[in-house]
């Protein structure tokens, strides 16, 4: 009898362990805070260091080469290590003195975003934004030719994609999903009306013309790229020669760490 009773109790306990967890109450509040690890204390929102730097965080919206918000970009913020943010503040001070402002397109990028790019690259039929961002390059060459990388220096928190805009220039045109796309290699008057000064191509233009020293761009664009290069180099940033917009802070504090916390205010509070 005792053995039978023990077996019965064991059967009840086993059934309890296998029972599905109860579903949350429909009325339970759902937290809007993104999940994921928090940033180290020395990674900050650039807006708290220099609120005058303009932002156009492309991967938080639909106007980018995948055509949708990228995984990990919960909010359109520029997060950077404090040394990189402080150096960028010094660049902005010099830029403003010459009548320009910095505008950032991308800063810290979570590892999950790089993974999202890899997953996208494996979908050959998903090319809705080809007409603007890689009009002359086959999609299956984007990684091999160095236009997209995984892992990326952006995930270390001290790399930024940016341009220069006139301080008193007209506001940037809005992008509407589904609108007609114009190649990023077209002249400034025809391609997407970014408020950037003419850099020869649009941002994230996967084309040899986006190489910083490409000889085919016009004199004005060459001069403007040179101006951005001088401003950034003077404060310790190094350009990636295949992309005029890409700069890494040389004395980055995390040269061997790739982070994965979300781009969100909650990651740095």
Short mmCIF file of C-alpha atoms in Angstrom, two decimals:
data_model
loop_
_atom_site.label_atom_id
_atom_site.label_comp_id
_atom_site.label_asym_id
_atom_site.label_seq_id
_atom_site.Cartn_x
_atom_site.Cartn_y
_atom_site.Cartn_z
CA UNK A 1 0.00 0.00 0.00
CA UNK A 2 2.77 2.41 0.93
CA UNK A 3 4.58 1.84 -2.38
CA UNK A 4 1.35 2.42 -4.25
CA UNK A 5 0.79 5.69 -2.42
CA UNK A 6 4.32 6.88 -3.22
CA UNK A 7 3.83 6.11 -6.91
CA UNK A 8 0.55 8.02 -6.90
CA UNK A 9 2.17 11.11 -5.36
CA UNK A 10 5.02 10.94 -7.87
CA UNK A 11 2.54 10.79 -10.74
CA UNK A 12 0.77 13.91 -9.46
CA UNK A 13 4.08 15.81 -9.15
CA UNK A 14 5.17 14.78 -12.64
CA UNK A 15 1.88 15.96 -14.11
CA UNK A 16 2.28 19.29 -12.33
CA UNK A 17 5.79 19.76 -13.79
CA UNK A 18 4.50 19.13 -17.32
CA UNK A 19 1.46 21.37 -17.02
CA UNK A 20 1.79 24.54 -19.16
CA UNK A 21 2.37 27.77 -17.26
CA UNK A 22 -0.78 29.85 -16.86
CA UNK A 23 -1.31 32.53 -19.50
CA UNK A 24 -1.02 36.14 -18.33
CA UNK A 25 -4.25 37.89 -17.57
CA UNK A 26 -5.60 39.81 -20.59
CA UNK A 27 -5.86 42.85 -18.36
CA UNK A 28 -2.24 42.68 -17.19
CA UNK A 29 -0.26 45.76 -18.35
CA UNK A 30 2.42 45.08 -20.96
CA UNK A 31 5.73 46.89 -20.45
CA UNK A 32 6.88 48.92 -23.48
CA UNK A 33 10.51 48.71 -22.33
CA UNK A 34 12.59 46.68 -24.81
CA UNK A 35 14.20 43.56 -23.45
CA UNK A 36 17.92 42.92 -23.53
CA UNK A 37 21.13 43.73 -21.67
CA UNK A 38 21.85 47.23 -20.48
CA UNK A 39 24.76 49.32 -21.70
CA UNK A 40 27.88 49.95 -19.61
CA UNK A 41 27.83 53.17 -17.60
CA UNK A 42 30.19 54.95 -20.01
CA UNK A 43 27.86 54.60 -23.01
CA UNK A 44 25.61 57.63 -23.34
CA UNK A 45 22.94 59.17 -25.50
CA UNK A 46 24.70 61.74 -27.71
CA UNK A 47 21.84 64.18 -27.08
CA UNK A 48 22.95 64.47 -23.44
CA UNK A 49 26.48 65.44 -24.52
CA UNK A 50 25.62 67.68 -27.49
CA UNK A 51 21.94 68.27 -28.29
CA UNK A 52 22.83 70.39 -31.33
CA UNK A 53 23.98 67.40 -33.41
CA UNK A 54 21.13 66.47 -35.74
CA UNK A 55 19.92 62.90 -36.08
CA UNK A 56 18.39 60.81 -38.86
CA UNK A 57 18.71 57.28 -37.49
CA UNK A 58 17.86 55.39 -40.65
CA UNK A 59 17.76 51.85 -39.23
CA UNK A 60 14.98 52.80 -36.81
CA UNK A 61 12.60 53.44 -39.74
CA UNK A 62 11.85 52.29 -43.30
CA UNK A 63 14.32 54.45 -45.26
CA UNK A 64 17.30 52.11 -45.41
CA UNK A 65 18.59 49.33 -47.63
CA UNK A 66 16.30 46.66 -46.11
CA UNK A 67 13.21 48.90 -46.24
CA UNK A 68 12.00 48.41 -42.65
CA UNK A 69 13.10 49.02 -39.04
CA UNK A 70 16.10 46.85 -38.20
CA UNK A 71 16.11 44.49 -35.23
CA UNK A 72 17.44 46.18 -32.10
CA UNK A 73 16.52 49.76 -33.03
CA UNK A 74 13.73 50.34 -30.53
CA UNK A 75 14.13 54.13 -30.71
CA UNK A 76 15.86 56.58 -33.09
CA UNK A 77 18.77 57.45 -30.79
CA UNK A 78 22.50 57.89 -31.17
CA UNK A 79 24.25 55.93 -28.41
CA UNK A 80 28.04 56.15 -28.15
CA UNK A 81 30.83 55.60 -25.66
CA UNK A 82 31.41 58.79 -23.71
CA UNK A 83 34.89 59.43 -25.19
CA UNK A 84 33.51 59.13 -28.73
CA UNK A 85 30.53 61.36 -27.88
CA UNK A 86 32.80 64.00 -26.34
CA UNK A 87 35.07 63.91 -29.38
CA UNK A 88 32.04 64.29 -31.64
CA UNK A 89 30.99 67.32 -29.58
CA UNK A 90 34.36 68.90 -30.39
CA UNK A 91 33.83 68.14 -34.07
CA UNK A 92 30.42 69.78 -33.89
CA UNK A 93 31.89 72.90 -32.32
CA UNK A 94 34.32 73.25 -35.23
CA UNK A 95 31.62 72.46 -37.80
CA UNK A 96 29.24 75.09 -36.40
CA UNK A 97 32.01 77.68 -36.61
CA UNK A 98 32.09 77.05 -40.36
CA UNK A 99 28.32 77.21 -40.84
CA UNK A 100 27.62 73.48 -40.79
CA UNK A 101 26.15 70.98 -38.37
CA UNK A 102 26.84 67.29 -38.04
CA UNK A 103 23.97 64.91 -38.76
CA UNK A 104 24.27 61.29 -37.65
CA UNK A 105 22.67 58.39 -39.52
CA UNK A 106 23.86 55.58 -37.27
CA UNK A 107 25.91 55.23 -34.10
CA UNK A 108 26.02 52.19 -31.83
CA UNK A 109 24.51 49.18 -33.62
CA UNK A 110 23.44 46.07 -31.65
CA UNK A 111 24.84 42.72 -32.68
CA UNK A 112 21.27 41.57 -33.32
CA UNK A 113 21.04 44.24 -36.04
CA UNK A 114 24.12 42.85 -37.76
CA UNK A 115 22.52 39.40 -37.51
CA UNK A 116 19.36 40.87 -39.07
CA UNK A 117 21.44 42.08 -42.03
CA UNK A 118 22.91 38.58 -42.45
CA UNK A 119 19.43 37.04 -42.43
CA UNK A 120 18.23 39.63 -44.97
CA UNK A 121 21.18 38.87 -47.23
CA UNK A 122 20.02 35.24 -47.44
CA UNK A 123 16.71 36.29 -49.00
CA UNK A 124 17.56 36.88 -52.68
CA UNK A 125 14.04 37.96 -53.57
CA UNK A 126 13.89 40.70 -50.92
CA UNK A 127 15.21 43.68 -52.88
CA UNK A 128 12.56 46.36 -52.44
CA UNK A 129 15.16 49.11 -51.86
CA UNK A 130 17.67 48.09 -54.53
CA UNK A 131 16.68 50.98 -56.79
CA UNK A 132 18.09 53.50 -54.31
CA UNK A 133 20.77 51.85 -52.22
CA UNK A 134 22.54 49.31 -54.47
CA UNK A 135 21.35 50.01 -58.02
CA UNK A 136 24.51 48.72 -59.69
CA UNK A 137 25.70 46.00 -57.31
CA UNK A 138 24.18 42.48 -57.12
CA UNK A 139 22.73 41.82 -53.67
CA UNK A 140 24.81 38.68 -53.26
CA UNK A 141 27.98 40.81 -53.50
CA UNK A 142 27.18 43.26 -50.69
CA UNK A 143 29.04 41.31 -47.99
CA UNK A 144 31.86 40.11 -50.23
CA UNK A 145 32.56 43.64 -51.47
CA UNK A 146 32.67 45.08 -47.94
CA UNK A 147 29.51 47.19 -48.04
CA UNK A 148 27.96 45.29 -45.12
CA UNK A 149 29.93 43.65 -42.34
CA UNK A 150 29.16 41.29 -39.48
CA UNK A 151 30.41 41.74 -36.88
CA UNK A 152 30.72 45.49 -37.26
CA UNK A 153 32.73 48.15 -35.47
CA UNK A 154 29.43 49.93 -34.79
CA UNK A 155 28.63 47.26 -32.18
CA UNK A 156 31.61 48.40 -30.10
CA UNK A 157 29.97 51.78 -29.49
CA UNK A 158 32.57 54.18 -30.89
CA UNK A 159 31.75 54.24 -34.61
CA UNK A 160 29.40 56.67 -36.30
CA UNK A 161 27.90 57.26 -39.75
CA UNK A 162 27.35 60.94 -40.43
CA UNK A 163 27.37 63.91 -42.77
CA UNK A 164 27.36 67.70 -42.73
CA UNK A 165 24.27 69.85 -43.23
CA UNK A 166 24.00 73.65 -43.58
CA UNK A 167 23.03 75.29 -40.31
CA UNK A 168 20.43 77.42 -42.06
CA UNK A 169 19.43 74.93 -44.74
CA UNK A 170 15.95 73.72 -45.62
CA UNK A 171 14.58 70.80 -43.59
CA UNK A 172 14.97 67.29 -44.94
CA UNK A 173 12.23 65.87 -47.12
CA UNK A 174 10.12 63.11 -45.58
CA UNK A 175 10.43 59.57 -46.91
CA UNK A 176 7.21 57.71 -47.66
CA UNK A 177 7.37 53.91 -47.99
CA UNK A 178 6.47 52.90 -51.52
CA UNK A 179 7.55 56.15 -53.14
CA UNK A 180 9.54 56.02 -56.36
CA UNK A 181 13.19 55.30 -55.68
CA UNK A 182 16.04 57.22 -57.28
CA UNK A 183 19.57 55.77 -57.43
CA UNK A 184 21.85 57.04 -54.69
CA UNK A 185 24.46 57.65 -57.37
CA UNK A 186 22.34 60.22 -59.22
CA UNK A 187 23.30 63.91 -58.97
CA UNK A 188 22.29 65.75 -55.79
CA UNK A 189 19.36 67.44 -57.49
CA UNK A 190 17.77 64.13 -58.47
CA UNK A 191 18.46 61.62 -55.67
CA UNK A 192 16.58 61.60 -52.35
CA UNK A 193 16.44 65.15 -51.01
CA UNK A 194 18.57 64.61 -47.92
CA UNK A 195 19.52 67.92 -46.31
CA UNK A 196 23.21 66.95 -46.43
CA UNK A 197 25.65 69.05 -48.39
CA UNK A 198 26.58 67.28 -51.61
CA UNK A 199 28.78 64.28 -50.80
CA UNK A 200 28.60 62.75 -54.27
CA UNK A 201 26.21 59.95 -53.30
CA UNK A 202 23.49 59.37 -50.75
CA UNK A 203 24.06 57.65 -47.40
CA UNK A 204 24.50 53.87 -47.44
CA UNK A 205 25.09 53.97 -51.17
CA UNK A 206 26.58 50.58 -52.00
CA UNK A 207 28.59 51.67 -55.00
CA UNK A 208 32.26 52.44 -55.68
CA UNK A 209 31.35 56.13 -56.01
CA UNK A 210 30.80 56.13 -52.24
CA UNK A 211 34.48 55.33 -51.66
CA UNK A 212 35.87 58.38 -49.91
CA UNK A 213 38.56 59.09 -52.50
CA UNK A 214 36.67 57.97 -55.61
CA UNK A 215 37.83 60.07 -58.56
CA UNK A 216 34.49 60.16 -60.38
CA UNK A 217 32.68 62.52 -58.00
CA UNK A 218 32.49 66.22 -58.75
CA UNK A 219 34.69 68.95 -57.32
CA UNK A 220 32.07 70.16 -54.82
CA UNK A 221 31.49 66.68 -53.42
CA UNK A 222 35.23 66.03 -53.22
CA UNK A 223 35.69 69.26 -51.29
CA UNK A 224 32.83 68.42 -48.93
CA UNK A 225 34.16 64.94 -48.23
CA UNK A 226 37.54 66.48 -47.54
CA UNK A 227 36.00 68.93 -45.09
CA UNK A 228 34.26 66.15 -43.15
CA UNK A 229 37.47 64.11 -43.16
CA UNK A 230 39.52 67.00 -41.76
CA UNK A 231 36.98 67.80 -39.05
CA UNK A 232 36.72 64.21 -37.91
CA UNK A 233 40.42 63.37 -38.15
CA UNK A 234 41.31 66.40 -36.03
CA UNK A 235 39.39 64.87 -33.12
CA UNK A 236 40.68 61.33 -33.37
CA UNK A 237 38.30 59.64 -35.81
CA UNK A 238 39.42 57.40 -38.66
CA UNK A 239 37.50 57.04 -41.92
CA UNK A 240 36.59 53.71 -43.53
CA UNK A 241 37.74 54.34 -47.11
CA UNK A 242 34.85 52.45 -48.75
CA UNK A 243 32.25 54.75 -47.15
CA UNK A 244 32.59 58.52 -46.96
CA UNK A 245 30.14 58.62 -44.02
CA UNK A 246 31.78 55.99 -41.75
CA UNK A 247 34.15 57.02 -38.93
CA UNK A 248 35.62 55.11 -35.98
CA UNK A 249 37.01 56.77 -32.86
CA UNK A 250 40.57 55.43 -32.81
CA UNK A 251 40.97 55.36 -29.01
CA UNK A 252 37.76 53.37 -28.56
CA UNK A 253 37.42 51.97 -25.03
CA UNK A 254 35.97 48.60 -26.14
CA UNK A 255 38.10 47.46 -29.11
CA UNK A 256 37.33 43.77 -28.52
CA UNK A 257 33.70 43.89 -27.33
CA UNK A 258 30.57 43.65 -29.45
CA UNK A 259 27.46 44.73 -27.52
CA UNK A 260 23.84 43.71 -28.05
CA UNK A 261 21.72 45.99 -25.85
CA UNK A 262 18.87 47.72 -27.73
CA UNK A 263 19.10 51.23 -29.10
CA UNK A 264 16.77 52.78 -26.53
CA UNK A 265 16.82 55.31 -23.73
CA UNK A 266 16.19 52.53 -21.22
CA UNK A 267 19.55 50.96 -22.15
CA UNK A 268 21.53 53.90 -20.80
CA UNK A 269 19.46 55.10 -17.85
#
